[in-house]
PDB file of C-alpha atoms in Angstrom:
ATOM      1  CA  MET A   1      -0.041   0.202   0.144  1.00  0.00           C
ATOM      2  CA  LEU A   2       1.306   3.643  -0.846  1.00  0.00           C
ATOM      3  CA  ASP A   3       1.042   6.049   2.094  1.00  0.00           C
ATOM      4  CA  ALA A   4       1.592   9.769   2.355  1.00  0.00           C
ATOM      5  CA  ASP A   5       5.198   9.275   2.584  1.00  0.00           C
ATOM      6  CA  PHE A   6       5.334   7.476  -0.651  1.00  0.00           C
ATOM      7  CA  PHE A   7       3.499  10.420  -2.441  1.00  0.00           C
ATOM      8  CA  ARG A   8       5.990  12.895  -1.050  1.00  0.00           C
ATOM      9  CA  ARG A   9       8.881  10.915  -2.173  1.00  0.00           C
ATOM     10  CA  TRP A  10       7.317  10.758  -5.634  1.00  0.00           C
ATOM     11  CA  MET A  11       7.041  14.564  -5.848  1.00  0.00           C
ATOM     12  CA  THR A  12      10.578  14.937  -4.529  1.00  0.00           C
ATOM     13  CA  ALA A  13      11.841  12.467  -7.131  1.00  0.00           C
ATOM     14  CA  ALA A  14       9.994  14.326  -9.734  1.00  0.00           C
ATOM     15  CA  ALA A  15      11.640  17.518  -8.570  1.00  0.00           C
ATOM     16  CA  ALA A  16      14.995  15.962  -8.668  1.00  0.00           C
ATOM     17  CA  ALA A  17      14.287  14.496 -12.253  1.00  0.00           C
ATOM     18  CA  VAL A  18      13.264  17.979 -13.567  1.00  0.00           C
ATOM     19  CA  ASP A  19      16.198  19.482 -12.020  1.00  0.00           C
ATOM     20  CA  ARG A  20      18.458  17.136 -13.786  1.00  0.00           C
ATOM     21  CA  GLU A  21      16.591  17.239 -17.196  1.00  0.00           C
ATOM     22  CA  ALA A  22      15.699  21.145 -17.075  1.00  0.00           C
ATOM     23  CA  ASP A  23      18.207  21.947 -19.816  1.00  0.00           C
ATOM     24  CA  ARG A  24      16.973  19.119 -22.045  1.00  0.00           C
ATOM     25  CA  LEU A  25      13.377  20.015 -21.760  1.00  0.00           C
ATOM     26  CA  THR A  26      14.130  23.584 -22.745  1.00  0.00           C
ATOM     27  CA  ALA A  27      16.363  22.407 -25.647  1.00  0.00           C
ATOM     28  CA  LEU A  28      13.162  20.480 -26.894  1.00  0.00           C
ATOM     29  CA  ASP A  29      10.979  23.404 -26.242  1.00  0.00           C
ATOM     30  CA  SER A  30      13.162  25.603 -28.177  1.00  0.00           C
ATOM     31  CA  PRO A  31      11.963  24.797 -31.783  1.00  0.00           C
ATOM     32  CA  ILE A  32       8.367  24.280 -31.249  1.00  0.00           C
ATOM     33  CA  GLY A  33       7.487  26.164 -28.254  1.00  0.00           C
ATOM     34  CA  ASP A  34       8.665  29.268 -25.768  1.00  0.00           C
ATOM     35  CA  ALA A  35      12.094  27.674 -24.880  1.00  0.00           C
ATOM     36  CA  ASP A  36      11.011  27.874 -21.246  1.00  0.00           C
ATOM     37  CA  HIS A  37       9.507  24.463 -20.571  1.00  0.00           C
ATOM     38  CA  GLY A  38      12.468  23.376 -18.311  1.00  0.00           C
ATOM     39  CA  SER A  39      12.884  26.565 -16.250  1.00  0.00           C
ATOM     40  CA  ASN A  40       9.041  26.764 -15.633  1.00  0.00           C
ATOM     41  CA  MET A  41       8.802  22.986 -14.660  1.00  0.00           C
ATOM     42  CA  GLN A  42      11.823  23.442 -12.212  1.00  0.00           C
ATOM     43  CA  ARG A  43      10.364  26.385 -10.631  1.00  0.00           C
ATOM     44  CA  GLY A  44       7.048  24.711  -9.911  1.00  0.00           C
ATOM     45  CA  PHE A  45       8.542  21.335  -8.561  1.00  0.00           C
ATOM     46  CA  ARG A  46      10.888  22.922  -6.443  1.00  0.00           C
ATOM     47  CA  ALA A  47       7.968  24.875  -4.958  1.00  0.00           C
ATOM     48  CA  VAL A  48       6.299  21.744  -4.507  1.00  0.00           C
ATOM     49  CA  ARG A  49       9.279  19.830  -3.001  1.00  0.00           C
ATOM     50  CA  ASP A  50       9.925  22.679  -0.604  1.00  0.00           C
ATOM     51  CA  ALA A  51       6.134  22.835   0.513  1.00  0.00           C
ATOM     52  CA  LEU A  52       5.862  19.173   1.212  1.00  0.00           C
ATOM     53  CA  ASP A  53       9.060  19.385   3.237  1.00  0.00           C
ATOM     54  CA  LYS A  54       7.894  22.185   5.389  1.00  0.00           C
ATOM     55  CA  GLU A  55       4.205  21.096   5.843  1.00  0.00           C
ATOM     56  CA  PRO A  56       4.015  17.370   4.841  1.00  0.00           C
ATOM     57  CA  PRO A  57       0.126  16.623   4.124  1.00  0.00           C
ATOM     58  CA  ALA A  58      -1.189  13.603   5.853  1.00  0.00           C
ATOM     59  CA  THR A  59      -2.736  11.544   2.880  1.00  0.00           C
ATOM     60  CA  PRO A  60      -1.724  10.635  -0.542  1.00  0.00           C
ATOM     61  CA  GLY A  61      -4.681  12.617  -2.090  1.00  0.00           C
ATOM     62  CA  ALA A  62      -3.749  15.767   0.077  1.00  0.00           C
ATOM     63  CA  VAL A  63      -0.093  15.566  -1.292  1.00  0.00           C
ATOM     64  CA  LEU A  64      -1.137  15.365  -4.852  1.00  0.00           C
ATOM     65  CA  THR A  65      -3.903  18.523  -4.423  1.00  0.00           C
ATOM     66  CA  GLN A  66      -1.098  20.349  -2.887  1.00  0.00           C
ATOM     67  CA  ALA A  67       1.342  19.820  -5.615  1.00  0.00           C
ATOM     68  CA  GLY A  68      -1.106  20.472  -8.259  1.00  0.00           C
ATOM     69  CA  ARG A  69      -2.399  23.657  -6.503  1.00  0.00           C
ATOM     70  CA  LEU A  70       1.356  24.791  -6.292  1.00  0.00           C
ATOM     71  CA  LEU A  71       2.054  23.976  -9.940  1.00  0.00           C
ATOM     72  CA  ILE A  72      -0.838  26.119 -11.002  1.00  0.00           C
ATOM     73  CA  SER A  73       0.664  29.103  -9.149  1.00  0.00           C
ATOM     74  CA  THR A  74       4.184  28.572  -9.959  1.00  0.00           C
ATOM     75  CA  VAL A  75       4.608  27.308 -13.424  1.00  0.00           C
ATOM     76  CA  GLY A  76       4.286  29.764 -16.379  1.00  0.00           C
ATOM     77  CA  GLY A  77       2.609  29.194 -19.705  1.00  0.00           C
ATOM     78  CA  ALA A  78       0.136  26.318 -20.119  1.00  0.00           C
ATOM     79  CA  SER A  79       1.858  23.674 -18.417  1.00  0.00           C
ATOM     80  CA  GLY A  80       1.091  24.960 -14.980  1.00  0.00           C
ATOM     81  CA  PRO A  81      -2.661  24.461 -15.356  1.00  0.00           C
ATOM     82  CA  LEU A  82      -2.151  21.127 -17.098  1.00  0.00           C
ATOM     83  CA  TYR A  83      -0.011  19.840 -14.740  1.00  0.00           C
ATOM     84  CA  GLY A  84      -1.799  21.233 -11.907  1.00  0.00           C
ATOM     85  CA  THR A  85      -5.213  19.669 -13.109  1.00  0.00           C
ATOM     86  CA  LEU A  86      -3.588  16.389 -13.637  1.00  0.00           C
ATOM     87  CA  LEU A  87      -2.388  16.180 -10.037  1.00  0.00           C
ATOM     88  CA  ARG A  88      -5.282  18.174  -8.352  1.00  0.00           C
ATOM     89  CA  ARG A  89      -7.814  15.867  -9.967  1.00  0.00           C
ATOM     90  CA  ALA A  90      -5.836  12.625  -9.258  1.00  0.00           C
ATOM     91  CA  GLY A  91      -5.802  13.981  -5.437  1.00  0.00           C
ATOM     92  CA  LYS A  92      -9.564  14.632  -5.269  1.00  0.00           C
ATOM     93  CA  THR A  93      -9.902  11.323  -6.758  1.00  0.00           C
ATOM     94  CA  LEU A  94      -7.919   9.496  -3.982  1.00  0.00           C
ATOM     95  CA  GLY A  95      -9.989  11.340  -1.367  1.00  0.00           C
ATOM     96  CA  ASP A  96      -9.037  11.168   2.177  1.00  0.00           C
ATOM     97  CA  ALA A  97      -7.910   7.658   2.165  1.00  0.00           C
ATOM     98  CA  ALA A  98      -4.633   7.115   4.346  1.00  0.00           C
ATOM     99  CA  GLU A  99      -3.284   4.718   1.807  1.00  0.00           C
ATOM    100  CA  VAL A 100      -4.053   3.524  -1.640  1.00  0.00           C
ATOM    101  CA  ASP A 101      -2.839   0.658  -3.779  1.00  0.00           C
ATOM    102  CA  ARG A 102      -1.156   1.132  -7.361  1.00  0.00           C
ATOM    103  CA  ARG A 103      -4.649   0.325  -9.024  1.00  0.00           C
ATOM    104  CA  GLN A 104      -6.371   3.074  -7.196  1.00  0.00           C
ATOM    105  CA  LEU A 105      -3.454   5.408  -8.117  1.00  0.00           C
ATOM    106  CA  ALA A 106      -3.809   4.428 -11.946  1.00  0.00           C
ATOM    107  CA  GLU A 107      -7.525   5.016 -11.655  1.00  0.00           C
ATOM    108  CA  ALA A 108      -6.827   8.570 -10.034  1.00  0.00           C
ATOM    109  CA  LEU A 109      -4.307   9.454 -12.740  1.00  0.00           C
ATOM    110  CA  ARG A 110      -6.687   8.291 -15.306  1.00  0.00           C
ATOM    111  CA  ALA A 111      -9.310  10.891 -13.987  1.00  0.00           C
ATOM    112  CA  GLY A 112      -6.454  13.551 -14.064  1.00  0.00           C
ATOM    113  CA  THR A 113      -5.464  12.746 -17.484  1.00  0.00           C
ATOM    114  CA  GLU A 114      -8.977  12.819 -18.762  1.00  0.00           C
ATOM    115  CA  ALA A 115      -9.385  16.276 -17.121  1.00  0.00           C
ATOM    116  CA  VAL A 116      -6.233  17.544 -18.919  1.00  0.00           C
ATOM    117  CA  MET A 117      -7.695  16.210 -22.128  1.00  0.00           C
ATOM    118  CA  ARG A 118     -10.999  18.206 -21.252  1.00  0.00           C
ATOM    119  CA  LEU A 119      -8.944  21.583 -20.435  1.00  0.00           C
ATOM    120  CA  GLY A 120      -6.522  21.309 -23.362  1.00  0.00           C
ATOM    121  CA  GLY A 121      -8.737  19.880 -26.026  1.00  0.00           C
ATOM    122  CA  ALA A 122      -6.245  17.394 -26.852  1.00  0.00           C
ATOM    123  CA  ALA A 123      -6.264  13.590 -27.557  1.00  0.00           C
ATOM    124  CA  PRO A 124      -3.697  11.181 -28.312  1.00  0.00           C
ATOM    125  CA  GLY A 125      -1.752  11.478 -31.359  1.00  0.00           C
ATOM    126  CA  ASP A 126      -1.781  15.473 -31.178  1.00  0.00           C
ATOM    127  CA  LYS A 127       1.612  15.685 -30.059  1.00  0.00           C
ATOM    128  CA  THR A 128       1.177  16.669 -26.388  1.00  0.00           C
ATOM    129  CA  MET A 129       1.777  15.426 -22.797  1.00  0.00           C
ATOM    130  CA  ILE A 130      -1.419  13.205 -23.351  1.00  0.00           C
ATOM    131  CA  ASP A 131       0.692  10.982 -25.637  1.00  0.00           C
ATOM    132  CA  ALA A 132       2.672  10.185 -22.668  1.00  0.00           C
ATOM    133  CA  LEU A 133       0.031  10.046 -19.877  1.00  0.00           C
ATOM    134  CA  VAL A 134      -2.322   7.835 -21.624  1.00  0.00           C
ATOM    135  CA  PRO A 135      -0.129   4.721 -22.141  1.00  0.00           C
ATOM    136  CA  ALA A 136       1.520   5.276 -18.988  1.00  0.00           C
ATOM    137  CA  VAL A 137      -1.809   5.076 -17.267  1.00  0.00           C
ATOM    138  CA  ASP A 138      -2.741   2.145 -19.006  1.00  0.00           C
ATOM    139  CA  ALA A 139       0.350   0.453 -18.110  1.00  0.00           C
ATOM    140  CA  LEU A 140       0.446   1.344 -14.459  1.00  0.00           C
ATOM    141  CA  GLY A 141      -2.045  -1.443 -13.345  1.00  0.00           C
ATOM    142  CA  ASP A 142       0.732  -3.905 -14.536  1.00  0.00           C
ATOM    143  CA  SER A 143       3.659  -2.250 -12.680  1.00  0.00           C
ATOM    144  CA  PHE A 144       5.576   0.998 -12.119  1.00  0.00           C
ATOM    145  CA  ALA A 145       8.117   0.148 -14.510  1.00  0.00           C
ATOM    146  CA  ALA A 146       5.732  -0.659 -17.158  1.00  0.00           C
ATOM    147  CA  ALA A 147       4.381   2.687 -16.792  1.00  0.00           C
ATOM    148  CA  ARG A 148       7.846   4.542 -16.705  1.00  0.00           C
ATOM    149  CA  ASP A 149       8.550   2.475 -19.998  1.00  0.00           C
ATOM    150  CA  ALA A 150       5.210   3.335 -21.802  1.00  0.00           C
ATOM    151  CA  ALA A 151       5.640   6.874 -21.052  1.00  0.00           C
ATOM    152  CA  GLU A 152       8.830   6.852 -22.347  1.00  0.00           C
ATOM    153  CA  GLU A 153       8.055   5.406 -25.608  1.00  0.00           C
ATOM    154  CA  GLY A 154       4.956   7.442 -26.146  1.00  0.00           C
ATOM    155  CA  ALA A 155       7.078  10.625 -25.425  1.00  0.00           C
ATOM    156  CA  VAL A 156       9.600   9.192 -28.000  1.00  0.00           C
ATOM    157  CA  ALA A 157       6.669   8.424 -30.434  1.00  0.00           C
ATOM    158  CA  THR A 158       5.709  12.313 -30.623  1.00  0.00           C
ATOM    159  CA  THR A 159       9.003  12.979 -32.823  1.00  0.00           C
ATOM    160  CA  PRO A 160       7.222  12.359 -36.019  1.00  0.00           C
ATOM    161  CA  LEU A 161       4.000  13.640 -35.429  1.00  0.00           C
ATOM    162  CA  GLN A 162       2.414  17.018 -36.386  1.00  0.00           C
ATOM    163  CA  ALA A 163       1.487  19.126 -33.503  1.00  0.00           C
ATOM    164  CA  ARG A 164      -2.321  19.786 -33.630  1.00  0.00           C
ATOM    165  CA  LYS A 165      -2.616  21.679 -30.140  1.00  0.00           C
ATOM    166  CA  GLY A 166      -0.778  24.070 -28.421  1.00  0.00           C
ATOM    167  CA  ARG A 167       2.089  26.569 -29.252  1.00  0.00           C
ATOM    168  CA  ALA A 168       3.496  23.993 -31.457  1.00  0.00           C
ATOM    169  CA  SER A 169       0.616  23.477 -33.492  1.00  0.00           C
ATOM    170  CA  TYR A 170       1.196  27.091 -34.746  1.00  0.00           C
ATOM    171  CA  LEU A 171       4.146  25.722 -36.699  1.00  0.00           C
ATOM    172  CA  GLY A 172       2.391  23.126 -38.949  1.00  0.00           C
ATOM    173  CA  GLU A 173       4.548  20.806 -40.588  1.00  0.00           C
ATOM    174  CA  ARG A 174       7.586  22.318 -38.992  1.00  0.00           C
ATOM    175  CA  SER A 175       6.609  20.965 -35.814  1.00  0.00           C
ATOM    176  CA  ILE A 176       7.344  17.526 -37.269  1.00  0.00           C
ATOM    177  CA  GLY A 177      10.743  15.938 -36.090  1.00  0.00           C
ATOM    178  CA  HIS A 178      10.672  17.173 -32.584  1.00  0.00           C
ATOM    179  CA  GLN A 179       9.971  15.417 -29.433  1.00  0.00           C
ATOM    180  CA  ASP A 180       7.215  17.134 -27.483  1.00  0.00           C
ATOM    181  CA  PRO A 181       8.493  18.622 -24.574  1.00  0.00           C
ATOM    182  CA  GLY A 182       5.382  18.133 -22.364  1.00  0.00           C
ATOM    183  CA  ALA A 183       5.319  14.442 -23.113  1.00  0.00           C
ATOM    184  CA  THR A 184       9.057  14.292 -22.192  1.00  0.00           C
ATOM    185  CA  SER A 185       8.377  16.001 -18.717  1.00  0.00           C
ATOM    186  CA  SER A 186       5.184  13.609 -18.219  1.00  0.00           C
ATOM    187  CA  ALA A 187       7.609  10.780 -18.931  1.00  0.00           C
ATOM    188  CA  LEU A 188       9.807  12.123 -16.127  1.00  0.00           C
ATOM    189  CA  LEU A 189       6.998  12.021 -13.690  1.00  0.00           C
ATOM    190  CA  PHE A 190       6.519   8.429 -14.048  1.00  0.00           C
ATOM    191  CA  ALA A 191      10.218   7.737 -13.875  1.00  0.00           C
ATOM    192  CA  ALA A 192      10.092   9.246 -10.584  1.00  0.00           C
ATOM    193  CA  LEU A 193       7.221   7.132  -9.559  1.00  0.00           C
ATOM    194  CA  LEU A 194       9.218   4.181 -10.298  1.00  0.00           C
ATOM    195  CA  ASP A 195      12.176   6.003  -8.500  1.00  0.00           C
ATOM    196  CA  ALA A 196       9.887   6.305  -5.347  1.00  0.00           C
ATOM    197  CA  SER A 197       8.471   2.694  -5.363  1.00  0.00           C
ATOM    198  CA  ASP A 198      12.212   1.373  -5.541  1.00  0.00           C
ATOM    199  CA  THR A 199      12.985   3.531  -2.387  1.00  0.00           C
ATOM    200  CA  GLU A 200       9.641   2.000  -0.828  1.00  0.00           C
ATOM    201  CA  ALA A 201      11.130  -1.495  -1.720  1.00  0.00           C
ATOM    202  CA  GLY A 202      14.369  -0.424  -0.091  1.00  0.00           C
ATOM    203  CA  HIS A 203      12.637   0.479   3.182  1.00  0.00           C
ATOM    204  CA  GLU A 204      10.792  -2.824   3.374  1.00  0.00           C
TER     205      GLU A 204
END
């Protein structure tokens, strides 16, 4: 079972992953976006990490809800509302339970992903974060590792696509050949989830 400590470790691991990959995220964003995805995500997840360290929420749902709220308020551009919606909706779906299992987490993230799709109007194949989130959530019922792999494969698979949503869609065919930065940062979120689960196993 996954408790609030696990979810705090997940968000801390996500902040570390974004720190490591911030330059890469910005490089991916440069040709098809505003060249600020890395710095924006870095600012947001650092705020999440610091807040969770200062006043740790008591339940998994509260951790995700607080993280989502902070991302909305600190991340610039479209990424803040999208990531914030993902985590807030997932947190609300988990409710007040003190512990949840992996399948409950998968269903909560599915609800969050669907909320992101409604907010952004994006579907799989539109070259957005949805292309990593949907396969990752589908695979999460199998294992954390399967979700990480599916998210990474989904992110890489955005490279040959033409963007149909977001800033990159303004480029038309010129968006082809570039991996989507939002899908890439979404894959980092699931890599961090696996890291947190490995840490959990190490505690047992």
